[in-house]
mmCIF file of C-alpha atoms and ligand atoms in Angstrom:
data_model
loop_
_atom_site.group_PDB
_atom_site.id
_atom_site.type_symbol
_atom_site.label_atom_id
_atom_site.label_comp_id
_atom_site.label_asym_id
_atom_site.label_seq_id
_atom_site.Cartn_x
_atom_site.Cartn_y
_atom_site.Cartn_z
ATOM 1 C CA MET O 1 -3.357 -45.093 -14.693
ATOM 2 C CA ASN O 2 -3.990 -41.560 -13.484
ATOM 3 C CA ARG O 3 -1.574 -39.241 -11.591
ATOM 4 C CA ILE O 4 -2.268 -40.805 -8.170
ATOM 5 C CA ASP O 5 -1.249 -44.153 -9.598
ATOM 6 C CA ALA O 6 2.089 -42.723 -10.739
ATOM 7 C CA ASP O 7 2.796 -41.469 -7.209
ATOM 8 C CA LEU O 8 1.711 -44.800 -5.900
ATOM 9 C CA LEU O 9 4.075 -46.612 -8.244
ATOM 10 C CA HIS O 10 6.904 -44.450 -7.010
ATOM 11 C CA ALA O 11 5.975 -45.252 -3.405
ATOM 12 C CA LEU O 12 5.841 -48.990 -4.205
ATOM 13 C CA GLY O 13 9.413 -48.854 -5.458
ATOM 14 C CA GLU O 14 10.537 -47.291 -2.186
ATOM 15 C CA LEU O 15 8.941 -49.915 0.065
ATOM 16 C CA ASP O 16 10.768 -53.126 0.826
ATOM 17 C CA GLU O 17 7.899 -55.531 1.386
ATOM 18 C CA PRO O 18 6.340 -57.384 -1.580
ATOM 19 C CA LEU O 19 3.526 -55.199 -3.038
ATOM 20 C CA ALA O 20 1.543 -55.257 -6.297
ATOM 21 C CA VAL O 21 -1.319 -53.259 -7.811
ATOM 22 C CA LEU O 22 -4.117 -55.068 -9.628
ATOM 23 C CA ASP O 23 -6.728 -53.659 -11.969
ATOM 24 C CA GLY O 24 -9.556 -56.142 -11.616
ATOM 25 C CA ASP O 25 -7.894 -59.416 -12.550
ATOM 26 C CA VAL O 26 -4.939 -57.830 -14.353
ATOM 27 C CA LEU O 27 -1.557 -57.127 -12.825
ATOM 28 C CA VAL O 28 -0.746 -53.420 -13.194
ATOM 29 C CA ALA O 29 2.500 -53.007 -11.268
ATOM 30 C CA LEU O 30 4.754 -54.812 -8.821
ATOM 31 C CA ASN O 31 7.768 -53.650 -6.852
ATOM 32 C CA ALA O 32 11.197 -55.324 -6.700
ATOM 33 C CA PRO O 33 10.586 -57.422 -3.548
ATOM 34 C CA MET O 34 7.345 -58.762 -5.093
ATOM 35 C CA ARG O 35 9.157 -59.471 -8.358
ATOM 36 C CA ALA O 36 11.796 -61.415 -6.395
ATOM 37 C CA LEU O 37 9.092 -63.439 -4.679
ATOM 38 C CA LEU O 38 6.818 -63.926 -7.681
ATOM 39 C CA PRO O 39 8.253 -62.794 -11.059
ATOM 40 C CA GLY O 40 5.647 -61.150 -13.331
ATOM 41 C CA GLU O 41 4.951 -58.369 -15.828
ATOM 42 C CA ALA O 42 2.355 -55.616 -15.976
ATOM 43 C CA GLY O 43 -0.587 -56.680 -18.157
ATOM 44 C CA GLN O 44 -0.419 -60.342 -17.113
ATOM 45 C CA ARG O 45 -3.574 -62.039 -15.796
ATOM 46 C CA ALA O 46 -3.314 -61.916 -11.996
ATOM 47 C CA ALA O 47 -4.369 -65.552 -11.544
ATOM 48 C CA ASP O 48 -1.670 -66.745 -14.042
ATOM 49 C CA TRP O 49 0.970 -64.612 -12.384
ATOM 50 C CA ALA O 50 0.032 -65.958 -8.938
ATOM 51 C CA ALA O 51 -0.159 -69.604 -10.086
ATOM 52 C CA PRO O 52 3.063 -70.693 -8.260
ATOM 53 C CA LEU O 53 1.459 -69.625 -4.976
ATOM 54 C CA HIS O 54 -1.573 -71.825 -5.215
ATOM 55 C CA GLY O 55 -3.668 -70.331 -2.414
ATOM 56 C CA LEU O 56 -3.106 -66.840 -3.811
ATOM 57 C CA ALA O 57 -4.042 -67.810 -7.372
ATOM 58 C CA SER O 58 -7.406 -69.205 -6.270
ATOM 59 C CA ALA O 59 -8.069 -66.184 -4.041
ATOM 60 C CA LEU O 60 -7.305 -63.792 -6.885
ATOM 61 C CA GLY O 61 -9.773 -65.680 -9.090
ATOM 62 C CA ALA O 62 -12.612 -64.455 -6.814
ATOM 63 C CA PRO O 63 -13.669 -60.789 -6.398
ATOM 64 C CA LEU O 64 -11.612 -59.142 -3.662
ATOM 65 C CA GLY O 65 -13.039 -56.782 -1.041
ATOM 66 C CA THR O 66 -11.218 -54.193 1.048
ATOM 67 C CA GLY O 67 -9.061 -55.807 3.721
ATOM 68 C CA ALA O 68 -9.747 -59.223 2.228
ATOM 69 C CA ARG O 69 -7.297 -61.788 3.475
ATOM 70 C CA CYS O 70 -6.136 -64.442 1.072
ATOM 71 C CA GLY O 71 -4.514 -67.204 3.039
ATOM 72 C CA VAL O 72 -1.762 -68.290 0.693
ATOM 73 C CA SER O 73 0.096 -71.013 2.513
ATOM 74 C CA GLY O 74 1.659 -71.661 5.898
ATOM 75 C CA GLU O 75 4.610 -69.544 4.772
ATOM 76 C CA TYR O 76 2.928 -66.571 3.153
ATOM 77 C CA MET O 77 -0.051 -64.403 3.962
ATOM 78 C CA ALA O 78 -1.635 -62.043 1.417
ATOM 79 C CA ARG O 79 -3.886 -59.073 2.114
ATOM 80 C CA CYS O 80 -5.750 -56.858 -0.377
ATOM 81 C CA VAL O 81 -6.788 -53.235 0.057
ATOM 82 C CA ALA O 82 -9.065 -51.472 -2.493
ATOM 83 C CA LEU O 83 -7.305 -48.295 -3.686
ATOM 84 C CA ASN O 84 -10.254 -47.006 -5.727
ATOM 85 C CA ALA O 85 -13.158 -48.467 -7.648
ATOM 86 C CA ARG O 86 -10.791 -50.304 -9.997
ATOM 87 C CA HIS O 87 -7.475 -50.869 -8.322
ATOM 88 C CA THR O 88 -6.443 -53.166 -5.501
ATOM 89 C CA LEU O 89 -3.178 -53.139 -3.580
ATOM 90 C CA LEU O 90 -1.905 -56.595 -2.777
ATOM 91 C CA ARG O 91 0.587 -57.130 0.035
ATOM 92 C CA ILE O 92 2.309 -60.425 0.784
ATOM 93 C CA THR O 93 4.036 -61.045 4.086
ATOM 94 C CA ASP O 94 6.508 -63.828 4.622
ATOM 95 C CA GLU O 95 5.176 -65.477 7.796
ATOM 96 C CA ARG O 96 8.391 -67.418 8.289
ATOM 97 C CA ALA O 97 10.444 -64.212 8.402
ATOM 98 C CA ARG O 98 7.897 -62.594 10.748
ATOM 99 C CA LEU O 99 7.904 -65.598 13.099
ATOM 100 C CA HIS O 100 11.686 -65.773 12.913
ATOM 101 C CA HIS O 101 11.874 -62.107 13.871
ATOM 102 C CA LEU O 102 9.412 -62.660 16.731
ATOM 103 C CA GLN O 103 11.416 -65.652 17.971
ATOM 104 C CA ARG O 104 14.597 -63.519 17.884
ATOM 105 C CA GLN O 105 12.880 -60.907 20.048
ATOM 106 C CA LEU O 106 11.733 -63.589 22.511
ATOM 107 C CA ASP O 107 15.227 -65.111 22.618
ATOM 108 C CA ASP O 108 16.780 -61.688 23.313
ATOM 109 C CA ARG O 109 14.294 -61.122 26.120
ATOM 110 C CA GLU O 110 15.001 -64.572 27.506
ATOM 111 C CA GLY O 111 18.736 -63.803 27.290
ATOM 112 C CA LEU O 112 18.262 -60.691 29.425
ATOM 113 C CA LEU O 113 16.174 -62.585 31.955
ATOM 114 C CA PHE O 114 18.821 -65.291 32.060
ATOM 115 C CA THR O 115 21.502 -62.733 32.901
ATOM 116 C CA SER O 116 19.442 -61.387 35.772
ATOM 117 C CA ARG O 117 18.685 -64.915 36.966
ATOM 118 C CA SER O 118 22.413 -65.702 36.940
ATOM 119 C CA LEU O 119 22.984 -62.666 39.108
ATOM 120 C CA THR O 120 20.312 -63.815 41.541
ATOM 121 C CA VAL O 121 21.931 -67.241 41.721
ATOM 122 C CA SER O 122 25.409 -65.955 42.340
ATOM 123 C CA GLU O 123 24.501 -63.223 44.819
ATOM 124 C CA MET O 124 22.157 -65.359 46.861
ATOM 125 C CA GLY O 125 24.615 -68.215 46.541
ATOM 126 C CA SER O 126 27.546 -66.317 48.015
ATOM 127 C CA VAL O 127 25.543 -65.106 51.003
ATOM 128 C CA LEU O 128 24.025 -68.496 51.770
ATOM 129 C CA ALA O 129 27.235 -70.423 51.191
ATOM 130 C CA HIS O 130 29.058 -68.099 53.523
ATOM 131 C CA GLU O 131 26.449 -68.217 56.294
ATOM 132 C CA LEU O 132 25.501 -71.885 56.156
ATOM 133 C CA ASN O 133 28.803 -73.598 55.607
ATOM 134 C CA GLN O 134 29.954 -73.555 59.195
ATOM 135 C CA PRO O 135 26.711 -74.642 60.970
ATOM 136 C CA ILE O 136 26.156 -77.420 58.451
ATOM 137 C CA GLY O 137 29.679 -78.765 58.918
ATOM 138 C CA ALA O 138 29.183 -78.660 62.698
ATOM 139 C CA THR O 139 25.819 -80.476 62.433
ATOM 140 C CA ALA O 140 27.381 -83.247 60.340
ATOM 141 C CA ASN O 141 30.130 -83.754 62.926
ATOM 142 C CA LEU O 142 27.635 -83.790 65.809
ATOM 143 C CA LEU O 143 25.477 -86.371 64.038
ATOM 144 C CA ARG O 144 28.449 -88.615 63.295
ATOM 145 C CA GLY O 145 29.604 -88.388 66.921
ATOM 146 C CA LEU O 146 26.098 -89.159 68.156
ATOM 147 C CA LYS O 147 25.886 -92.173 65.897
ATOM 148 C CA LEU O 148 29.220 -93.550 67.119
ATOM 149 C CA ARG O 149 28.187 -93.170 70.760
ATOM 150 C CA LEU O 150 24.790 -94.737 70.152
ATOM 151 C CA ALA O 151 26.355 -97.650 68.254
ATOM 152 C CA ARG O 152 28.720 -98.252 71.179
ATOM 153 C CA ARG O 153 26.148 -97.993 73.953
ATOM 154 C CA HIS O 154 23.037 -99.386 72.245
ATOM 155 C CA PRO O 155 24.178 -101.448 69.270
ATOM 156 C CA ASP O 156 20.679 -102.939 68.902
ATOM 157 C CA SER O 157 19.013 -99.528 68.219
ATOM 158 C CA THR O 158 18.939 -100.243 64.509
ATOM 159 C CA ASP O 159 16.045 -97.871 63.681
ATOM 160 C CA GLU O 160 17.712 -94.942 65.433
ATOM 161 C CA LEU O 161 21.075 -95.717 63.816
ATOM 162 C CA ALA O 162 19.430 -95.900 60.394
ATOM 163 C CA ALA O 163 17.681 -92.564 61.017
ATOM 164 C CA LEU O 164 21.007 -90.989 61.998
ATOM 165 C CA ASP O 165 22.561 -92.363 58.812
ATOM 166 C CA LYS O 166 19.790 -90.681 56.831
ATOM 167 C CA ALA O 167 20.332 -87.407 58.690
ATOM 168 C CA VAL O 168 24.067 -87.529 57.906
ATOM 169 C CA GLN O 169 23.200 -88.236 54.257
ATOM 170 C CA GLN O 170 20.921 -85.171 54.115
ATOM 171 C CA VAL O 171 23.472 -82.913 55.773
ATOM 172 C CA SER O 172 26.228 -84.148 53.430
ATOM 173 C CA TYR O 173 24.017 -83.305 50.474
ATOM 174 C CA ALA O 174 23.440 -79.790 51.840
ATOM 175 C CA SER O 175 27.156 -79.369 52.410
ATOM 176 C CA GLN O 176 27.938 -80.579 48.854
ATOM 177 C CA VAL O 177 25.486 -78.039 47.419
ATOM 178 C CA ILE O 178 27.027 -75.238 49.458
ATOM 179 C CA GLY O 179 30.542 -76.287 48.512
ATOM 180 C CA ARG O 180 29.512 -76.332 44.874
ATOM 181 C CA VAL O 181 27.955 -72.863 45.090
ATOM 182 C CA ARG O 182 31.147 -71.518 46.677
ATOM 183 C CA GLU O 183 33.251 -73.022 43.893
ATOM 184 C CA TYR O 184 30.846 -71.740 41.277
ATOM 185 C CA THR O 185 30.889 -68.168 42.546
ATOM 186 C CA GLN O 186 34.679 -68.275 42.203
ATOM 187 C CA SER O 187 34.983 -70.054 38.848
ATOM 188 C CA ARG O 188 31.593 -68.982 37.339
ATOM 189 C CA GLN O 189 31.589 -72.361 35.570
ATOM 190 C CA PRO O 190 29.708 -75.564 36.295
ATOM 191 C CA LYS O 191 31.967 -78.609 36.629
ATOM 192 C CA ALA O 192 32.101 -80.666 33.485
ATOM 193 C CA ALA O 193 32.294 -84.331 34.400
ATOM 194 C CA MET O 194 30.662 -87.272 32.660
ATOM 195 C CA LEU O 195 27.715 -88.511 34.656
ATOM 196 C CA ASP O 196 24.798 -90.865 34.286
ATOM 197 C CA LEU O 197 21.294 -89.407 34.521
ATOM 198 C CA VAL O 198 19.848 -92.780 35.578
ATOM 199 C CA ASP O 199 22.248 -92.828 38.521
ATOM 200 C CA LEU O 200 21.330 -89.209 39.283
ATOM 201 C CA VAL O 201 17.636 -90.163 39.504
ATOM 202 C CA HIS O 202 18.356 -92.998 41.931
ATOM 203 C CA ARG O 203 20.645 -90.823 44.066
ATOM 204 C CA SER O 204 18.033 -88.090 44.287
ATOM 205 C CA LEU O 205 15.266 -90.526 45.199
ATOM 206 C CA ALA O 206 17.444 -91.982 47.962
ATOM 207 C CA LEU O 207 17.527 -88.516 49.543
ATOM 208 C CA LEU O 208 13.747 -88.236 49.377
ATOM 209 C CA ASP O 209 12.697 -91.788 50.189
ATOM 210 C CA TRP O 210 11.592 -90.806 53.662
ATOM 211 C CA ASP O 211 9.377 -87.981 52.334
ATOM 212 C CA LEU O 212 7.896 -90.261 49.683
ATOM 213 C CA GLN O 213 7.039 -92.880 52.283
ATOM 214 C CA ARG O 214 5.636 -90.366 54.762
ATOM 215 C CA GLU O 215 3.384 -88.831 52.120
ATOM 216 C CA ALA O 216 2.455 -92.313 50.827
ATOM 217 C CA VAL O 217 3.169 -91.219 47.276
ATOM 218 C CA GLN O 218 3.327 -93.860 44.597
ATOM 219 C CA LEU O 219 6.368 -93.569 42.382
ATOM 220 C CA ARG O 220 6.377 -94.576 38.718
ATOM 221 C CA LEU O 221 9.792 -94.762 37.110
ATOM 222 C CA VAL O 222 10.369 -95.112 33.395
ATOM 223 C CA LEU O 223 14.132 -95.262 33.005
ATOM 224 C CA PRO O 224 16.289 -96.718 30.233
ATOM 225 C CA ALA O 225 18.025 -99.967 31.141
ATOM 226 C CA ARG O 226 21.414 -98.477 30.239
ATOM 227 C CA PRO O 227 23.280 -95.400 31.465
ATOM 228 C CA VAL O 228 22.364 -92.040 29.950
ATOM 229 C CA PRO O 229 25.605 -90.063 29.865
ATOM 230 C CA VAL O 230 25.654 -86.285 29.972
ATOM 231 C CA GLN O 231 28.426 -83.861 30.656
ATOM 232 C CA GLY O 232 27.773 -81.691 33.653
ATOM 233 C CA ASP O 233 27.930 -80.815 37.266
ATOM 234 C CA ALA O 234 26.475 -83.698 39.266
ATOM 235 C CA VAL O 235 25.640 -81.611 42.329
ATOM 236 C CA MET O 236 23.905 -78.868 40.346
ATOM 237 C CA LEU O 237 21.868 -81.329 38.292
ATOM 238 C CA GLN O 238 20.870 -83.267 41.365
ATOM 239 C CA GLN O 239 19.767 -79.973 42.919
ATOM 240 C CA VAL O 240 17.423 -79.427 39.974
ATOM 241 C CA LEU O 241 15.878 -82.864 40.234
ATOM 242 C CA ILE O 242 15.449 -82.636 44.003
ATOM 243 C CA ASN O 243 13.765 -79.230 43.656
ATOM 244 C CA LEU O 244 11.314 -80.564 41.083
ATOM 245 C CA LEU O 245 10.553 -83.593 43.244
ATOM 246 C CA ARG O 246 10.098 -81.462 46.360
ATOM 247 C CA ASN O 247 7.695 -79.185 44.489
ATOM 248 C CA ALA O 248 5.709 -82.240 43.386
ATOM 249 C CA LEU O 249 5.627 -83.538 46.963
ATOM 250 C CA ASP O 250 4.509 -80.116 48.251
ATOM 251 C CA ALA O 251 1.712 -79.959 45.688
ATOM 252 C CA LEU O 252 0.509 -83.458 46.596
ATOM 253 C CA ARG O 253 0.591 -82.631 50.299
ATOM 254 C CA LEU O 254 -1.160 -79.259 50.007
ATOM 255 C CA ASP O 255 -3.986 -80.575 47.837
ATOM 256 C CA ARG O 256 -3.977 -84.327 48.178
ATOM 257 C CA PRO O 257 -5.555 -86.485 45.429
ATOM 258 C CA THR O 258 -6.957 -89.921 46.300
ATOM 259 C CA ALA O 259 -3.938 -91.743 44.924
ATOM 260 C CA PRO O 260 -0.935 -89.365 44.942
ATOM 261 C CA LEU O 261 1.517 -90.208 42.190
ATOM 262 C CA ILE O 262 4.882 -88.955 40.957
ATOM 263 C CA GLU O 263 6.158 -90.122 37.584
ATOM 264 C CA ILE O 264 9.786 -89.803 36.533
ATOM 265 C CA GLU O 265 10.521 -90.537 32.926
ATOM 266 C CA LEU O 266 13.886 -90.350 31.211
ATOM 267 C CA LEU O 267 13.886 -90.287 27.420
ATOM 268 C CA CYS O 268 16.811 -90.355 25.024
ATOM 269 C CA ASP O 269 15.699 -88.329 22.071
ATOM 270 C CA GLY O 270 18.428 -88.137 19.423
ATOM 271 C CA PRO O 271 21.283 -85.990 20.678
ATOM 272 C CA ARG O 272 19.553 -84.989 23.898
ATOM 273 C CA ALA O 273 18.201 -86.600 27.025
ATOM 274 C CA GLU O 274 14.925 -85.403 28.495
ATOM 275 C CA LEU O 275 13.900 -85.956 32.068
ATOM 276 C CA ARG O 276 10.255 -85.479 33.066
ATOM 277 C CA VAL O 277 8.914 -85.120 36.567
ATOM 278 C CA ALA O 278 5.126 -85.247 36.665
ATOM 279 C CA ASP O 279 2.589 -85.372 39.471
ATOM 280 C CA ASN O 280 -1.170 -85.786 39.721
ATOM 281 C CA GLY O 281 -1.544 -82.848 42.110
ATOM 282 C CA PRO O 282 -3.800 -79.816 41.641
ATOM 283 C CA GLY O 283 -1.745 -78.356 38.780
ATOM 284 C CA ILE O 284 -1.369 -74.597 38.434
ATOM 285 C CA THR O 285 -3.532 -71.715 37.269
ATOM 286 C CA PRO O 286 -2.643 -69.741 34.115
ATOM 287 C CA GLN O 287 -1.641 -66.822 36.410
ATOM 288 C CA THR O 288 0.875 -68.990 38.292
ATOM 289 C CA GLU O 289 2.106 -70.421 35.007
ATOM 290 C CA ALA O 290 2.853 -66.925 33.680
ATOM 291 C CA ARG O 291 5.153 -66.231 36.660
ATOM 292 C CA LEU O 292 6.443 -69.771 37.203
ATOM 293 C CA PHE O 293 10.116 -69.142 36.464
ATOM 294 C CA LEU O 294 10.299 -65.608 37.828
ATOM 295 C CA PRO O 295 12.252 -65.211 41.073
ATOM 296 C CA PHE O 296 10.255 -64.637 44.265
ATOM 297 C CA SER O 297 6.958 -65.873 42.895
ATOM 298 C CA SER O 298 5.418 -68.510 45.127
ATOM 299 C CA THR O 299 1.933 -69.680 46.071
ATOM 300 C CA LYS O 300 3.137 -71.603 49.128
ATOM 301 C CA PRO O 301 2.625 -70.236 52.630
ATOM 302 C CA ASN O 302 6.372 -70.314 53.335
ATOM 303 C CA GLY O 303 7.714 -70.474 49.783
ATOM 304 C CA MET O 304 10.538 -68.245 48.598
ATOM 305 C CA GLY O 305 9.735 -68.698 44.927
ATOM 306 C CA LEU O 306 13.367 -69.142 43.941
ATOM 307 C CA GLY O 307 13.520 -72.886 43.267
ATOM 308 C CA LEU O 308 12.355 -72.954 39.669
ATOM 309 C CA SER O 309 14.210 -69.823 38.665
ATOM 310 C CA ILE O 310 17.452 -71.259 40.048
ATOM 311 C CA CYS O 311 16.745 -74.650 38.453
ATOM 312 C CA ARG O 312 16.290 -73.009 35.077
ATOM 313 C CA SER O 313 19.551 -71.106 35.432
ATOM 314 C CA LEU O 314 21.381 -74.290 36.429
ATOM 315 C CA ILE O 315 20.032 -76.167 33.423
ATOM 316 C CA GLU O 316 20.829 -73.289 31.063
ATOM 317 C CA MET O 317 24.398 -73.272 32.400
ATOM 318 C CA HIS O 318 24.518 -76.812 30.990
ATOM 319 C CA GLN O 319 23.253 -75.686 27.562
ATOM 320 C CA GLY O 320 19.946 -77.314 28.388
ATOM 321 C CA ARG O 321 16.349 -76.232 28.681
ATOM 322 C CA LEU O 322 13.794 -76.487 31.489
ATOM 323 C CA TRP O 323 10.093 -76.060 30.838
ATOM 324 C CA PHE O 324 6.629 -76.800 32.110
ATOM 325 C CA SER O 325 3.626 -78.558 30.610
ATOM 326 C CA ARG O 326 0.263 -79.621 31.922
ATOM 327 C CA ARG O 327 -0.030 -83.341 32.591
ATOM 328 C CA ASP O 328 -2.772 -84.828 30.378
ATOM 329 C CA ALA O 329 -4.548 -86.503 33.286
ATOM 330 C CA GLY O 330 -4.252 -83.399 35.527
ATOM 331 C CA GLY O 331 -1.292 -82.063 37.504
ATOM 332 C CA CYS O 332 2.061 -80.645 36.486
ATOM 333 C CA CYS O 333 4.915 -81.939 34.398
ATOM 334 C CA PHE O 334 8.360 -80.330 34.466
ATOM 335 C CA HIS O 335 10.856 -81.280 31.802
ATOM 336 C CA PHE O 336 14.523 -80.646 31.392
ATOM 337 C CA ALA O 337 16.568 -81.560 28.371
ATOM 338 C CA LEU O 338 20.354 -81.784 28.239
ATOM 339 C CA PRO O 339 22.719 -82.533 25.380
ATOM 340 C CA MET O 340 23.892 -86.143 25.595
ATOM 341 C CA THR O 341 27.571 -86.830 25.155
ATOM 342 C CA ALA O 342 28.442 -87.937 21.637
ATOM 343 C CA ASP O 343 29.458 -91.448 22.506
ATOM 344 C CA ALA O 344 26.682 -92.944 24.590
ATOM 345 C CA THR O 345 28.614 -96.204 24.938
ATOM 346 C CA GLN O 346 31.508 -94.592 26.799
ATOM 347 C CA PRO O 347 31.970 -96.287 30.166
ATOM 348 C CA VAL O 348 33.462 -93.227 31.945
ATOM 349 C CA LEU O 349 30.579 -92.235 34.135
ATOM 350 C CA GLU O 350 31.206 -90.422 37.366
ATOM 351 C CA LYS O 351 29.282 -92.007 40.226
ATOM 352 C CA MET O 352 28.316 -89.332 42.653
ATOM 353 C CA ALA O 353 30.020 -89.480 46.017
HETATM 354 P P1 ADP W 1 8.630 -72.241 45.962
HETATM 355 O O1 ADP W 1 8.664 -73.743 46.002
HETATM 356 O O2 ADP W 1 9.487 -71.613 47.014
HETATM 357 O O3 ADP W 1 7.249 -71.672 45.928
HETATM 358 P P2 ADP W 1 9.444 -72.519 43.197
HETATM 359 O O4 ADP W 1 10.116 -71.542 42.290
HETATM 360 O O5 ADP W 1 10.081 -73.859 43.316
HETATM 361 O O6 ADP W 1 9.329 -71.789 44.578
HETATM 362 O O7 ADP W 1 7.943 -72.728 42.709
HETATM 363 C C1 ADP W 1 7.172 -71.600 42.364
HETATM 364 C C2 ADP W 1 5.692 -71.941 42.372
HETATM 365 O O8 ADP W 1 5.410 -72.839 41.308
HETATM 366 C C3 ADP W 1 5.196 -72.664 43.606
HETATM 367 O O9 ADP W 1 4.915 -71.771 44.665
HETATM 368 C C4 ADP W 1 3.926 -73.329 43.085
HETATM 369 O O10 ADP W 1 2.878 -72.410 43.033
HETATM 370 C C5 ADP W 1 4.297 -73.649 41.640
HETATM 371 N N1 ADP W 1 4.671 -75.055 41.445
HETATM 372 C C6 ADP W 1 5.901 -75.541 41.214
HETATM 373 N N2 ADP W 1 5.860 -76.866 41.049
HETATM 374 C C7 ADP W 1 4.574 -77.239 41.189
HETATM 375 C C8 ADP W 1 3.872 -78.510 41.122
HETATM 376 N N3 ADP W 1 4.514 -79.666 40.871
HETATM 377 N N4 ADP W 1 2.515 -78.485 41.303
HETATM 378 C C9 ADP W 1 1.855 -77.338 41.547
HETATM 379 N N5 ADP W 1 2.456 -76.120 41.607
HETATM 380 C C10 ADP W 1 3.797 -76.073 41.431
#
C-alpha cells in the first residue's frame, strides 16, 4: 500500500458505515463496522471472506467496475468504487436500517399532519356545534309536531308519515354528531364503549337507504354472522362510515356506471377488524390520490374537502388506520382498521340509540 492508502485506512476507521478495501480479489483492509458485519482479516481471499453473504461472494468472484452494484440480499446492498488501477472500495449498506429510518421519518411527518388535522377537527367542530345545535333541535321538534298533527288528522297518510319518520331519524343523527363534537371539544377524548361493527354498518345503511334507492345502487354486503366488537365512540365511527358511503354515492352519481355498486366488507384479521367500502365509480387520478386526506381538497362542485381528513383523524383517535386502495375492477376502496377487543365473545355490546 502506498501513502494514499494509509490515509485512506485512517479515514475508513473514522467512518461508521461498513467499508472494505480490496486489491483484486484479496481483502486489504476493513473498518470496525464492516468487521462487525462480516468478520475477516487482511490478506484473505475476498470471495472466502464474503461467503456468509452469498450474493456478495458471487459478485466479488467477477471483475468489478467503478460504481458496480452487487445486490447482496434483500437486507444488504453492496457498491464498489475503483480507487486506482488495483484497489476497490467496497461499501455495504443495511437496507433494513435505511428503510427503518425512512419509515421513522414518514411516521414523524404523519404525526405532525395528524396534530394539524386534530386542530382542524376541533376548531371547525366548536364553530359548527355552536351554530348548528339550536336550529337542528328546533327542526327536530317541528318535524315531530308535524308528524303528530298529520297522524291525528290523516292517519291513512302512511307514506308521508314514514317520510317524516325518516326526516326525524336524519335530524337526530345530525344532532347526535353535534352533541358528540361538543363533548369531544371539552373532553378531547372519544367515548370508549363496546360496540359492534356489524350493527354500526346496519345503522349507517338505515340512514342512507333512501339515497341508495334513489340512485338505484346495488349493495353487496359481506359481514360476519357474529358481532365484531371494538371499543370506541359509536357516533364518531358511524360518522366515518357514513362519510365513506356518501363519497361512494357521490362518485356513482357524478359519473354513473351501467350497474352502480357499493360493496361493504367487514373482515376480522387477527387482533383487528377491517371495514372496506368499495364502489365501481370512476375512481380517482394519481393527483387526487396524492391530496386525498389533506383538508380542503375536493374535486366536487360543492365539496369542502374535509370529509376524509376528518374521518382519518377520527379513526386515528381510536388507534386505528384509514387508507385508500384502487378497486381491482375499477373504482375506489376505502379501508379502516380498528383494534378488536380482546375477548370477541363478550356479550356487552352497546346498541346505538
Ligand atoms: P368532499 O367530499 O367534500 O370533496 P372528502 O374529503 O370526503 O371531501 O373527499 C375528497 C375528494 O376525494 C373528493 O372530492 C373526491 O375527489 C375524492 N373521493 C373520495 N371518495 C371517492 C370515491 N369513492 N370515488 C371517487 N372519488 C372519491
